GROMACS .gro file of C-alpha atoms in nm:
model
  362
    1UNK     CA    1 -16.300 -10.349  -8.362
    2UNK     CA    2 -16.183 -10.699  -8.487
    3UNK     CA    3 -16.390 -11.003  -8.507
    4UNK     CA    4 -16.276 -11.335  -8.438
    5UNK     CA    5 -16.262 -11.554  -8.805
    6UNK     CA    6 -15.960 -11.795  -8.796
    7UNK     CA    7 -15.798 -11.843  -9.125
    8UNK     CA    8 -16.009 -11.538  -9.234
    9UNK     CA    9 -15.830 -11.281  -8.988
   10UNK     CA   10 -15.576 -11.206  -9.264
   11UNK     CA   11 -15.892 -10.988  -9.407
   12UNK     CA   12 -15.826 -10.772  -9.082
   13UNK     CA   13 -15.475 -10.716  -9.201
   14UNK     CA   14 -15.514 -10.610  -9.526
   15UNK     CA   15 -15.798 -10.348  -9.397
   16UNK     CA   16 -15.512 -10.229  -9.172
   17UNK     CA   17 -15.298 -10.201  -9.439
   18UNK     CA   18 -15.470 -10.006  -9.656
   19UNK     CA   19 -15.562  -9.809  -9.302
   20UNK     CA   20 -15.192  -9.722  -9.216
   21UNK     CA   21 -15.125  -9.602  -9.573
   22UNK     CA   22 -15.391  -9.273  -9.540
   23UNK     CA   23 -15.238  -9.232  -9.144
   24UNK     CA   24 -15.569  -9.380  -9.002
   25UNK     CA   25 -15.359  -9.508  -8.660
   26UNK     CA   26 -15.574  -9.643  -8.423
   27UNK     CA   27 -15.549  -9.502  -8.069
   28UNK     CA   28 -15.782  -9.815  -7.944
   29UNK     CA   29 -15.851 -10.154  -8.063
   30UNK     CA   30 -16.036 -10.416  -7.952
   31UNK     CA   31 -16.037 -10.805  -8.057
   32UNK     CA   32 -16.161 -11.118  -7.990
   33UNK     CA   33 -15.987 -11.466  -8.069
   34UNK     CA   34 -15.817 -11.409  -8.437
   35UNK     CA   35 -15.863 -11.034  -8.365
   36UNK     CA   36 -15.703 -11.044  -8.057
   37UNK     CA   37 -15.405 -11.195  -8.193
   38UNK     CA   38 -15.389 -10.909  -8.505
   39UNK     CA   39 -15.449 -10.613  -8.251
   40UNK     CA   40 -15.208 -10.745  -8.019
   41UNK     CA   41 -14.921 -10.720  -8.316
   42UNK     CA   42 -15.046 -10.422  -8.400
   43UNK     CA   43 -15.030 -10.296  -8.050
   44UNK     CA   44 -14.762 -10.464  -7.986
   45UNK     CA   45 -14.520 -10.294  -8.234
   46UNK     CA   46 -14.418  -9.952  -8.376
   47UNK     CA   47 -14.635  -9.793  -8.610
   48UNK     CA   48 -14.362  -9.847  -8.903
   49UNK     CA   49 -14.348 -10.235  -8.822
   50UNK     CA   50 -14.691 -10.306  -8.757
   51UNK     CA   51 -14.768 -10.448  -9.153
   52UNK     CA   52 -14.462 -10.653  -9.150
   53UNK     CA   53 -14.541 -10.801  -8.840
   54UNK     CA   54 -14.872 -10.878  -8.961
   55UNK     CA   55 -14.688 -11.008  -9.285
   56UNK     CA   56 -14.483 -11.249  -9.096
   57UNK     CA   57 -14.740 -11.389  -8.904
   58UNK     CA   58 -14.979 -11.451  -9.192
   59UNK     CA   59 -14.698 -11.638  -9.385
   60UNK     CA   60 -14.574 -11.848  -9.077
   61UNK     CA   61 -14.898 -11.966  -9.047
   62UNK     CA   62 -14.983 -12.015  -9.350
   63UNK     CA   63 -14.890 -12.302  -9.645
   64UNK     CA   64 -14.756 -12.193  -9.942
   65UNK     CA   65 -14.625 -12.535 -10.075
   66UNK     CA   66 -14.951 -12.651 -10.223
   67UNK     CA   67 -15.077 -12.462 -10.551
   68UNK     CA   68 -15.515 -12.426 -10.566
   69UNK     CA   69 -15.575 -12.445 -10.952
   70UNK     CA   70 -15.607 -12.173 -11.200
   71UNK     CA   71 -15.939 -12.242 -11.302
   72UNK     CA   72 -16.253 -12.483 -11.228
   73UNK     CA   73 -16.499 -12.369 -10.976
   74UNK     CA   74 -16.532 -12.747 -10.831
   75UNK     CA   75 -16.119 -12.766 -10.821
   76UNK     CA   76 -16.070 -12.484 -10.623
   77UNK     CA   77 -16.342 -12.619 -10.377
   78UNK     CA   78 -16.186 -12.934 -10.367
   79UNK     CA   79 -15.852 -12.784 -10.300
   80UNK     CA   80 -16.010 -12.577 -10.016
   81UNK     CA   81 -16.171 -12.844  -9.874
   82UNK     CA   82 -15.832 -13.053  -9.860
   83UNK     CA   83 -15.606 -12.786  -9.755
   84UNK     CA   84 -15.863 -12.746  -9.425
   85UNK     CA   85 -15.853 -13.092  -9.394
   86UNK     CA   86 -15.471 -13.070  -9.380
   87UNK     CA   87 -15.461 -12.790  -9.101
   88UNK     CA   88 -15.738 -13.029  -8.885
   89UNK     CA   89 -15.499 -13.327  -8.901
   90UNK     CA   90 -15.186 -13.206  -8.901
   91UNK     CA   91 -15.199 -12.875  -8.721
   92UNK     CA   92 -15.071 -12.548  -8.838
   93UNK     CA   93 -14.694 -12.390  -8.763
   94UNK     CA   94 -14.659 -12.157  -8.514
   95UNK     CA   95 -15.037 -12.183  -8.425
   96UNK     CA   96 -15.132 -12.529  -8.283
   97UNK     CA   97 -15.018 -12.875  -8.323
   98UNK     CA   98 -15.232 -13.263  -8.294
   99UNK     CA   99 -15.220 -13.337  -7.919
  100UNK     CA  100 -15.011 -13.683  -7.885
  101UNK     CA  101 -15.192 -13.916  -7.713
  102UNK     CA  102 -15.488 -13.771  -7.835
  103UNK     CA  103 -15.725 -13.620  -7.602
  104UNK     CA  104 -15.990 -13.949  -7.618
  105UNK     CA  105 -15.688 -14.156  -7.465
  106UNK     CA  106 -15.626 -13.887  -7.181
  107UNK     CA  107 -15.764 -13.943  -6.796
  108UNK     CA  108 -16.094 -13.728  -6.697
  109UNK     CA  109 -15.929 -13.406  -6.549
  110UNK     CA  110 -15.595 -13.386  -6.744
  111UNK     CA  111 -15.552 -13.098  -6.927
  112UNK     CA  112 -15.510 -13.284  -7.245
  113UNK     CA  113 -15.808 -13.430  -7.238
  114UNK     CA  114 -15.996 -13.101  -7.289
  115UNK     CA  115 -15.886 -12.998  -7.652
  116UNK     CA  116 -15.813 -13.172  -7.986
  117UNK     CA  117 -15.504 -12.933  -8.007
  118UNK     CA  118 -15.176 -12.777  -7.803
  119UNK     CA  119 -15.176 -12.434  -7.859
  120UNK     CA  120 -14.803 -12.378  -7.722
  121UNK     CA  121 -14.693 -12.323  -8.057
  122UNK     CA  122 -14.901 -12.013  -8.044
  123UNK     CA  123 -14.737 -11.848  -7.709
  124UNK     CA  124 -14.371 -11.890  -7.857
  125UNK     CA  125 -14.493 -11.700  -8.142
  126UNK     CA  126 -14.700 -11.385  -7.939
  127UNK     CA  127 -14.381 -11.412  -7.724
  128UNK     CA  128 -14.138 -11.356  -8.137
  129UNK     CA  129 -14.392 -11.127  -8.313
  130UNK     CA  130 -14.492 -10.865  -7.987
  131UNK     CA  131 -14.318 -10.612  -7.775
  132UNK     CA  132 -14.534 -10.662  -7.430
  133UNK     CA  133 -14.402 -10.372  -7.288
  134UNK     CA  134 -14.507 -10.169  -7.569
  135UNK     CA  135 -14.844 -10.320  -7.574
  136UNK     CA  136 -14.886 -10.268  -7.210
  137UNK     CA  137 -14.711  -9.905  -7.237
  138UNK     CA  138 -15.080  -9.760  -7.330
  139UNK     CA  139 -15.007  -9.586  -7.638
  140UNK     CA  140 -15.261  -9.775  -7.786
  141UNK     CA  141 -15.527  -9.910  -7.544
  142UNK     CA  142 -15.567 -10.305  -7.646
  143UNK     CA  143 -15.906 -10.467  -7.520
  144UNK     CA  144 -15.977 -10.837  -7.573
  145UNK     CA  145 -16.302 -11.068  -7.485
  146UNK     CA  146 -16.252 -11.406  -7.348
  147UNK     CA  147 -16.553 -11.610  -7.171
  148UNK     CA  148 -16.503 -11.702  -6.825
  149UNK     CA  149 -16.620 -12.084  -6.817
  150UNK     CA  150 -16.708 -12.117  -6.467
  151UNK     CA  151 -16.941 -11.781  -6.429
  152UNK     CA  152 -17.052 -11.810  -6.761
  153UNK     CA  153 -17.021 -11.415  -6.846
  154UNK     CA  154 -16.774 -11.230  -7.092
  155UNK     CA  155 -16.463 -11.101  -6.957
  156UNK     CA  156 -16.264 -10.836  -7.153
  157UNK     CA  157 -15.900 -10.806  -7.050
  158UNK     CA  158 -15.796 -10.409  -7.073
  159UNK     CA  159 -15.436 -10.222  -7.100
  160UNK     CA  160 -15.640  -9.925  -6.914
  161UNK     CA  161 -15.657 -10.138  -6.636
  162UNK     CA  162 -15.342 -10.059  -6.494
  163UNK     CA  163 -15.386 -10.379  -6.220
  164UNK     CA  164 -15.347 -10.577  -6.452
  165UNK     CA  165 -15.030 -10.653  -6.690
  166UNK     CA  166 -15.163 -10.832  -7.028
  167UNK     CA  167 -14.905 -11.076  -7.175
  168UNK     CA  168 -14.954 -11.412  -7.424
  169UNK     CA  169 -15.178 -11.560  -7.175
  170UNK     CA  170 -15.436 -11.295  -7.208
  171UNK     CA  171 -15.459 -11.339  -7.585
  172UNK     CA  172 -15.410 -11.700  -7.598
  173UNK     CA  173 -15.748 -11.744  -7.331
  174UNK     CA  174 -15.931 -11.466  -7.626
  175UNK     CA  175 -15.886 -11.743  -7.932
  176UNK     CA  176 -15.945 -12.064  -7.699
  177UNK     CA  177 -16.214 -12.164  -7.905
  178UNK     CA  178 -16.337 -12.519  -7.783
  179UNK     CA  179 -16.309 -12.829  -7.842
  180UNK     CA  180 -16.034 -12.757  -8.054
  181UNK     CA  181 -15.838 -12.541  -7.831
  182UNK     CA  182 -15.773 -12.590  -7.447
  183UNK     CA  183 -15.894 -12.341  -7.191
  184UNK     CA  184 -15.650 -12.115  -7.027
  185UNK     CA  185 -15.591 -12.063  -6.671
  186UNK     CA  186 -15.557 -11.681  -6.568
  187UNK     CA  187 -15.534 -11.616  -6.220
  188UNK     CA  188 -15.742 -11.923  -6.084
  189UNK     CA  189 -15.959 -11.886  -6.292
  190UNK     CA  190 -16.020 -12.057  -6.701
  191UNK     CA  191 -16.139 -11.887  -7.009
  192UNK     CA  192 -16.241 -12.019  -7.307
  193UNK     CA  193 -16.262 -11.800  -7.716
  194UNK     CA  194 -16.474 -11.487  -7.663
  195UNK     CA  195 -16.670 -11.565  -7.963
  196UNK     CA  196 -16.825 -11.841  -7.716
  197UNK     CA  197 -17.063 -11.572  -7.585
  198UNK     CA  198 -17.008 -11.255  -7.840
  199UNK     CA  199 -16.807 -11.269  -8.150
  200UNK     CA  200 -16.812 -10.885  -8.170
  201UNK     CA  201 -16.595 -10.649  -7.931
  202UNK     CA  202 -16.820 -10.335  -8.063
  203UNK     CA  203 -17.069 -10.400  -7.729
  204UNK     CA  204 -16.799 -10.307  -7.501
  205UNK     CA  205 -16.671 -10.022  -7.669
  206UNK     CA  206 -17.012  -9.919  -7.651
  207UNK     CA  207 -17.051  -9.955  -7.295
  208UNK     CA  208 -16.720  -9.874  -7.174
  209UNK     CA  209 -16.675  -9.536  -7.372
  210UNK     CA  210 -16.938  -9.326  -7.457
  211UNK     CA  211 -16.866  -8.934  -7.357
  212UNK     CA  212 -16.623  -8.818  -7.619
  213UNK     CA  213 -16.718  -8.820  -8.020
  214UNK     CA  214 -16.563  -9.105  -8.199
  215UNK     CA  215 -16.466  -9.273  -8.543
  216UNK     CA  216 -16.479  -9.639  -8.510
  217UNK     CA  217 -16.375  -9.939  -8.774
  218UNK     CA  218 -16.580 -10.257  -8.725
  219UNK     CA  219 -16.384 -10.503  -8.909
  220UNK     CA  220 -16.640 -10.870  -8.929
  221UNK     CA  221 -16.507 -11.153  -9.102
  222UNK     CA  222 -16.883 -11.307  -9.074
  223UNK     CA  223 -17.154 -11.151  -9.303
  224UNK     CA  224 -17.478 -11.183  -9.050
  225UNK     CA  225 -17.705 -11.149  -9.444
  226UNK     CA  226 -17.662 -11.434  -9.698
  227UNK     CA  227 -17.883 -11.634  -9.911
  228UNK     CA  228 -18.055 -11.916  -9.861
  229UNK     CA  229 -17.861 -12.250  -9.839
  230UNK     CA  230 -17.886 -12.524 -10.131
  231UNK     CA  231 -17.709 -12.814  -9.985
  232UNK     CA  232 -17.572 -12.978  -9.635
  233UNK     CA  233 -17.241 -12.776  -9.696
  234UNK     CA  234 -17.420 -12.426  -9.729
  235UNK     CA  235 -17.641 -12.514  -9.453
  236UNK     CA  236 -17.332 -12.553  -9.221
  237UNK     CA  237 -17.139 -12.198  -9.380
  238UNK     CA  238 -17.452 -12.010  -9.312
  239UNK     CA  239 -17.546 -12.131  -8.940
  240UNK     CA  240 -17.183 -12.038  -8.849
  241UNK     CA  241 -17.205 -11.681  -9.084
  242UNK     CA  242 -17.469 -11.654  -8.835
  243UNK     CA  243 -17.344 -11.719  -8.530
  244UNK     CA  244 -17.033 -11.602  -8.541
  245UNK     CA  245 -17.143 -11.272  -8.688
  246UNK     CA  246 -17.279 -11.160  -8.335
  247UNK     CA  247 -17.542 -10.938  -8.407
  248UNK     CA  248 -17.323 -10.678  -8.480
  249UNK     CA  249 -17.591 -10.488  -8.658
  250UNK     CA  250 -17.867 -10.549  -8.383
  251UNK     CA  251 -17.581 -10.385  -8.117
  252UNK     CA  252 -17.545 -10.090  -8.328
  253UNK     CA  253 -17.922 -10.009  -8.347
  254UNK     CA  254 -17.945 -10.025  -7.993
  255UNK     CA  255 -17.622  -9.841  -7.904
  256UNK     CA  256 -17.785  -9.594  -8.094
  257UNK     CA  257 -18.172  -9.561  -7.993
  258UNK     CA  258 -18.018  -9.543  -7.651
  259UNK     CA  259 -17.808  -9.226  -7.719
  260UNK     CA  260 -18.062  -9.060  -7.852
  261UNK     CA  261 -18.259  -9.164  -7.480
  262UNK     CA  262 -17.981  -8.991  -7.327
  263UNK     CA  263 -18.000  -8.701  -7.534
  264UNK     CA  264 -18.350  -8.652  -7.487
  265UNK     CA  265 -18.271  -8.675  -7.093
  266UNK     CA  266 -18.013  -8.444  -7.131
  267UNK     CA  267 -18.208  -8.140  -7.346
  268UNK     CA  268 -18.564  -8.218  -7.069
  269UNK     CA  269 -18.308  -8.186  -6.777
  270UNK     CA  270 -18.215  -7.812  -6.894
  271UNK     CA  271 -18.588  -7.736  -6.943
  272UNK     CA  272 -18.653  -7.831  -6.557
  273UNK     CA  273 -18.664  -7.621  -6.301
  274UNK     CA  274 -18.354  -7.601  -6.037
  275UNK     CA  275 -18.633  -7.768  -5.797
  276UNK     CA  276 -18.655  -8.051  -5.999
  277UNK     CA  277 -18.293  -8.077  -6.052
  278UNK     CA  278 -18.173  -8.126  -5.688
  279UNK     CA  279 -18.490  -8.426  -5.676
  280UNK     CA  280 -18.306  -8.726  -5.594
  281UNK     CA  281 -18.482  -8.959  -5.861
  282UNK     CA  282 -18.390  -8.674  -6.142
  283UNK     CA  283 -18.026  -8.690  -6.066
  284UNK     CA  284 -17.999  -9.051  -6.071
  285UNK     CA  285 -18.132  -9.093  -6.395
  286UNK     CA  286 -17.940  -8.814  -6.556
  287UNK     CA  287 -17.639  -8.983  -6.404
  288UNK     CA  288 -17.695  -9.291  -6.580
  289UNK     CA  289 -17.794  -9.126  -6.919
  290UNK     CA  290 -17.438  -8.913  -6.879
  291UNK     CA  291 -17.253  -8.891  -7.169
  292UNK     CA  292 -17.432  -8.922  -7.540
  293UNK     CA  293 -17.127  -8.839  -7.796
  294UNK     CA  294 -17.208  -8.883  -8.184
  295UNK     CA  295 -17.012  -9.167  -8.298
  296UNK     CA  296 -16.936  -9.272  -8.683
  297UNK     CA  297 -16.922  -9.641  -8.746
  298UNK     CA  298 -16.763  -9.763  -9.068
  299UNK     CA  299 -16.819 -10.111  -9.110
  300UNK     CA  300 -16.591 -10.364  -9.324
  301UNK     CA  301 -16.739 -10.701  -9.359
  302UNK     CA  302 -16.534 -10.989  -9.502
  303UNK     CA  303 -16.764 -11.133  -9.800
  304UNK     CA  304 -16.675 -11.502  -9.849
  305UNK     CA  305 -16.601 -11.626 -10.193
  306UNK     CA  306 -16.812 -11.876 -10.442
  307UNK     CA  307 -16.541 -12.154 -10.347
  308UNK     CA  308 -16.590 -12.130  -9.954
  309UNK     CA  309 -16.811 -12.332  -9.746
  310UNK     CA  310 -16.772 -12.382  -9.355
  311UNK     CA  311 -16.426 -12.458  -9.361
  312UNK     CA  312 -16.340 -12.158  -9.470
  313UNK     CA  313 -16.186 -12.055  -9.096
  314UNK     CA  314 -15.915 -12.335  -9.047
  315UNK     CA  315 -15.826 -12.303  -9.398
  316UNK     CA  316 -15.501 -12.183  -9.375
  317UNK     CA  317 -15.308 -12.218  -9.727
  318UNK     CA  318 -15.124 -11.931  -9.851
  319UNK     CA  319 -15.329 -11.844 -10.177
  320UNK     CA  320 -15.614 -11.818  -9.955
  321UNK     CA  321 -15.438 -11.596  -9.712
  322UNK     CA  322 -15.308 -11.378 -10.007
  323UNK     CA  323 -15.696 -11.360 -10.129
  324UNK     CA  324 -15.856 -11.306  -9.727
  325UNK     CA  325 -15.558 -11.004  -9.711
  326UNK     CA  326 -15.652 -10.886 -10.053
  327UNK     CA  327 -16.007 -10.803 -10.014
  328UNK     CA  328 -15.935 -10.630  -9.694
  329UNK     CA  329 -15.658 -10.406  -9.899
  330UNK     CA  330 -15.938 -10.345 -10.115
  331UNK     CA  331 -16.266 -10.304  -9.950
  332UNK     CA  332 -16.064 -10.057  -9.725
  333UNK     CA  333 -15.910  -9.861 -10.030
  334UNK     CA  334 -16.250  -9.829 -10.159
  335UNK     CA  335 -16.431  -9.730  -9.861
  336UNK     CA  336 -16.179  -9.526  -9.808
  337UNK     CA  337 -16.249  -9.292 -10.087
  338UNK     CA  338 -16.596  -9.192  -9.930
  339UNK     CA  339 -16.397  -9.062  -9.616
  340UNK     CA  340 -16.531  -8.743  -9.634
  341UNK     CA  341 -16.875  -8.866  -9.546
  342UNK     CA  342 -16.771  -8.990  -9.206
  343UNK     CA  343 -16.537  -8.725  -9.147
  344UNK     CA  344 -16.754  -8.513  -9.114
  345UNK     CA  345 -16.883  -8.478  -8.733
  346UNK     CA  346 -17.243  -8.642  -8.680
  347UNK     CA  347 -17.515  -8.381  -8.641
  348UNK     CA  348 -17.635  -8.396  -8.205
  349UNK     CA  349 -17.943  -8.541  -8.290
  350UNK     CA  350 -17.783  -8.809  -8.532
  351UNK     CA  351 -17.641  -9.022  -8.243
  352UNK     CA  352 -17.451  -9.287  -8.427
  353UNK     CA  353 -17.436  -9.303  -8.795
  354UNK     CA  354 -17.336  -9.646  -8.965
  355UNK     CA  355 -17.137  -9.643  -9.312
  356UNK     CA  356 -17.164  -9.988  -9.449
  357UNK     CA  357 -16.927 -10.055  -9.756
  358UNK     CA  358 -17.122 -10.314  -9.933
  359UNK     CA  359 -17.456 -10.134  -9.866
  360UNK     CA  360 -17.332  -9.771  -9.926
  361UNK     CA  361 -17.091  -9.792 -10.178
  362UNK     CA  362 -17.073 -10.099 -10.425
   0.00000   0.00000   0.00000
């Protein structure tokens, strides 16, 4: 499960790293905006190419001409603060590019006029860095959460669905985030960044798969705890740690009080008596309490450094990159070494158990 983050995403790469290396191959992943774009090259290519894909898009998108400084708390802020500056006026390669005329200078109606930013860039390189047919092949099922402007409502765009073929489009309409990016148009109808309305794919795992036992990674790039602000700049990190962190906590707490409803429905509908079981109102509500699998949730959150304030996801220089795909390598590696704990099968009456790295095991 991959959170959307921007310039933080590369965390999600390094935790798939450091995945891949112990054979931990997903057979399902789910994204939204920068997570869409990772699962879909991870989905998108052979499990032996998957980390160099994710290499090669990291560094295309990425600047490694400027240097931060080696030490100075306040000088690597500054140079954070300038190198986002740098990707909002000038654009990033292979990402998105300053509309020219600007979008203030464009008619009412016209495209243009609905973003800061062209996002073409971005199709040409889905189109380079992913094998479609591959993606669409289902070997790995690939889910991704867009927002449907007009309705208003979160749509998630599945390979399972075999009606429906997902290409560039698909992911592109996932990481629309406004006003930067423009919406895109999917058969008649636009979509905006998924994070618009949920920021956190784990809800529809949760809803569309809940019969068979599984082991799931939630990877956030947005810590929903922090500390209190001290300034204008904190003020702004912490309302969008907040926002964009999606509850993801809150979901999990109520994914799992409700399988433990269903499991109470299921163990009372044994103890009635085959009257009762053939009562109309009885089998509807065991129908909707079907399925109540244990499910172990190990969750990797992306913990921002001393030097970052809001900017911190259009910040897209390479030492940053190298430091966002770091702690993923690491937090995973870590984690990792407490597998035995969530390889082992929940208990029936656990439900869902949640393994939380920072919590648990720093």
């Amino acid at each position: 499960m991959l959170q959307g983050g921007g310039a933080l995403g590369a965390y999600q790469a390094g935790v798939y790293q450091a995945l891949a290396e112990k054979d931990y191959l997903p057979d399902w992943i789910a994204g939204i905006s920068i997570g869409a774009i990772n699962g879909a090259i991870i989905a998108g290519n052979a499990p032996e190419r998957r980390v160099e894909r994710l290499r090669e898009f990291w560094e295309l998108i990425t600047n490694a001409a400027a240097k931060p400084p080696s030490h100075g708390d306040f000088l690597r802020l500054f140079f954070n603060e300038w190198s986002a500056l740098a990707s909002a006026a000038s654009g990033v390669p292979g990402f998105y590019r300053p509309r020219l005329p600007p979008a203030w200078l464009l008619p009412w109606g016209d495209e243009g006029a609905l973003s800061f930013y062209d996002t073409a860039p971005l199709r040409a390189t889905l189109e380079q860095m992913i094998d479609f047919d591959l993606l669409n092949a289902g070997a790995v099922r690939f889910s991704i959460g867009a927002a449907n402007i007009r309705k208003g409502n979160s749509v998630y765009f599945d390979s399972a669905d075999k009606g429906r073929r997902i290409g560039p489009e698909h992911i592109m309409a996932s990481a629309a985030l406004p006003p930067g990016f423009p919406p895109v148009e999917i058969e008649g109808e636009h979509y905006w960044d998924g994070g618009v309305l949920s920021n956190t794919p784990l809800e529809y795992l949760l809803d569309a798969h809940r019969d068979d036992p599984m082991l799931v990674f939630q990877v956030d790039l947005f810590s929903a705890r922090g500390t209190m602000p001290r300034n204008l700049l904190d003020v702004y990190e912490r309302h969008k740690d907040i926002l964009y962190s999606s509850r993801t906590r809150k979901n999990t707490n109520a994914f799992r009080d409700a399988q433990k409803l269903r499991q109470a429905v299921d163990r009372l509908y044994d103890r009635l008596p085959n009257k009762l079981k053939q009562d109309a109102d009885v089998a509807y509500i065991r129908e909707a309490a079907r399925g109540a699998a244990p499910m172990s949730i190990v969750h990797l959150i992306y913990r921002e450094k001393y030097y970052e304030t809001q900017t911190k996801d259009y910040e897209f220089s390479r030492a940053s990159m190298e430091e966002h795909w770091q702690a993923g390598l690491d937090d995973t590696r870590r984690s990792l070494r407490h597998e035995d704990q969530w390889l082992q099968p929940p208990q029936d009456l656990e439900a869902v158990r949640t393994f939380d790295i920072t919590r648990d095991f720093d």
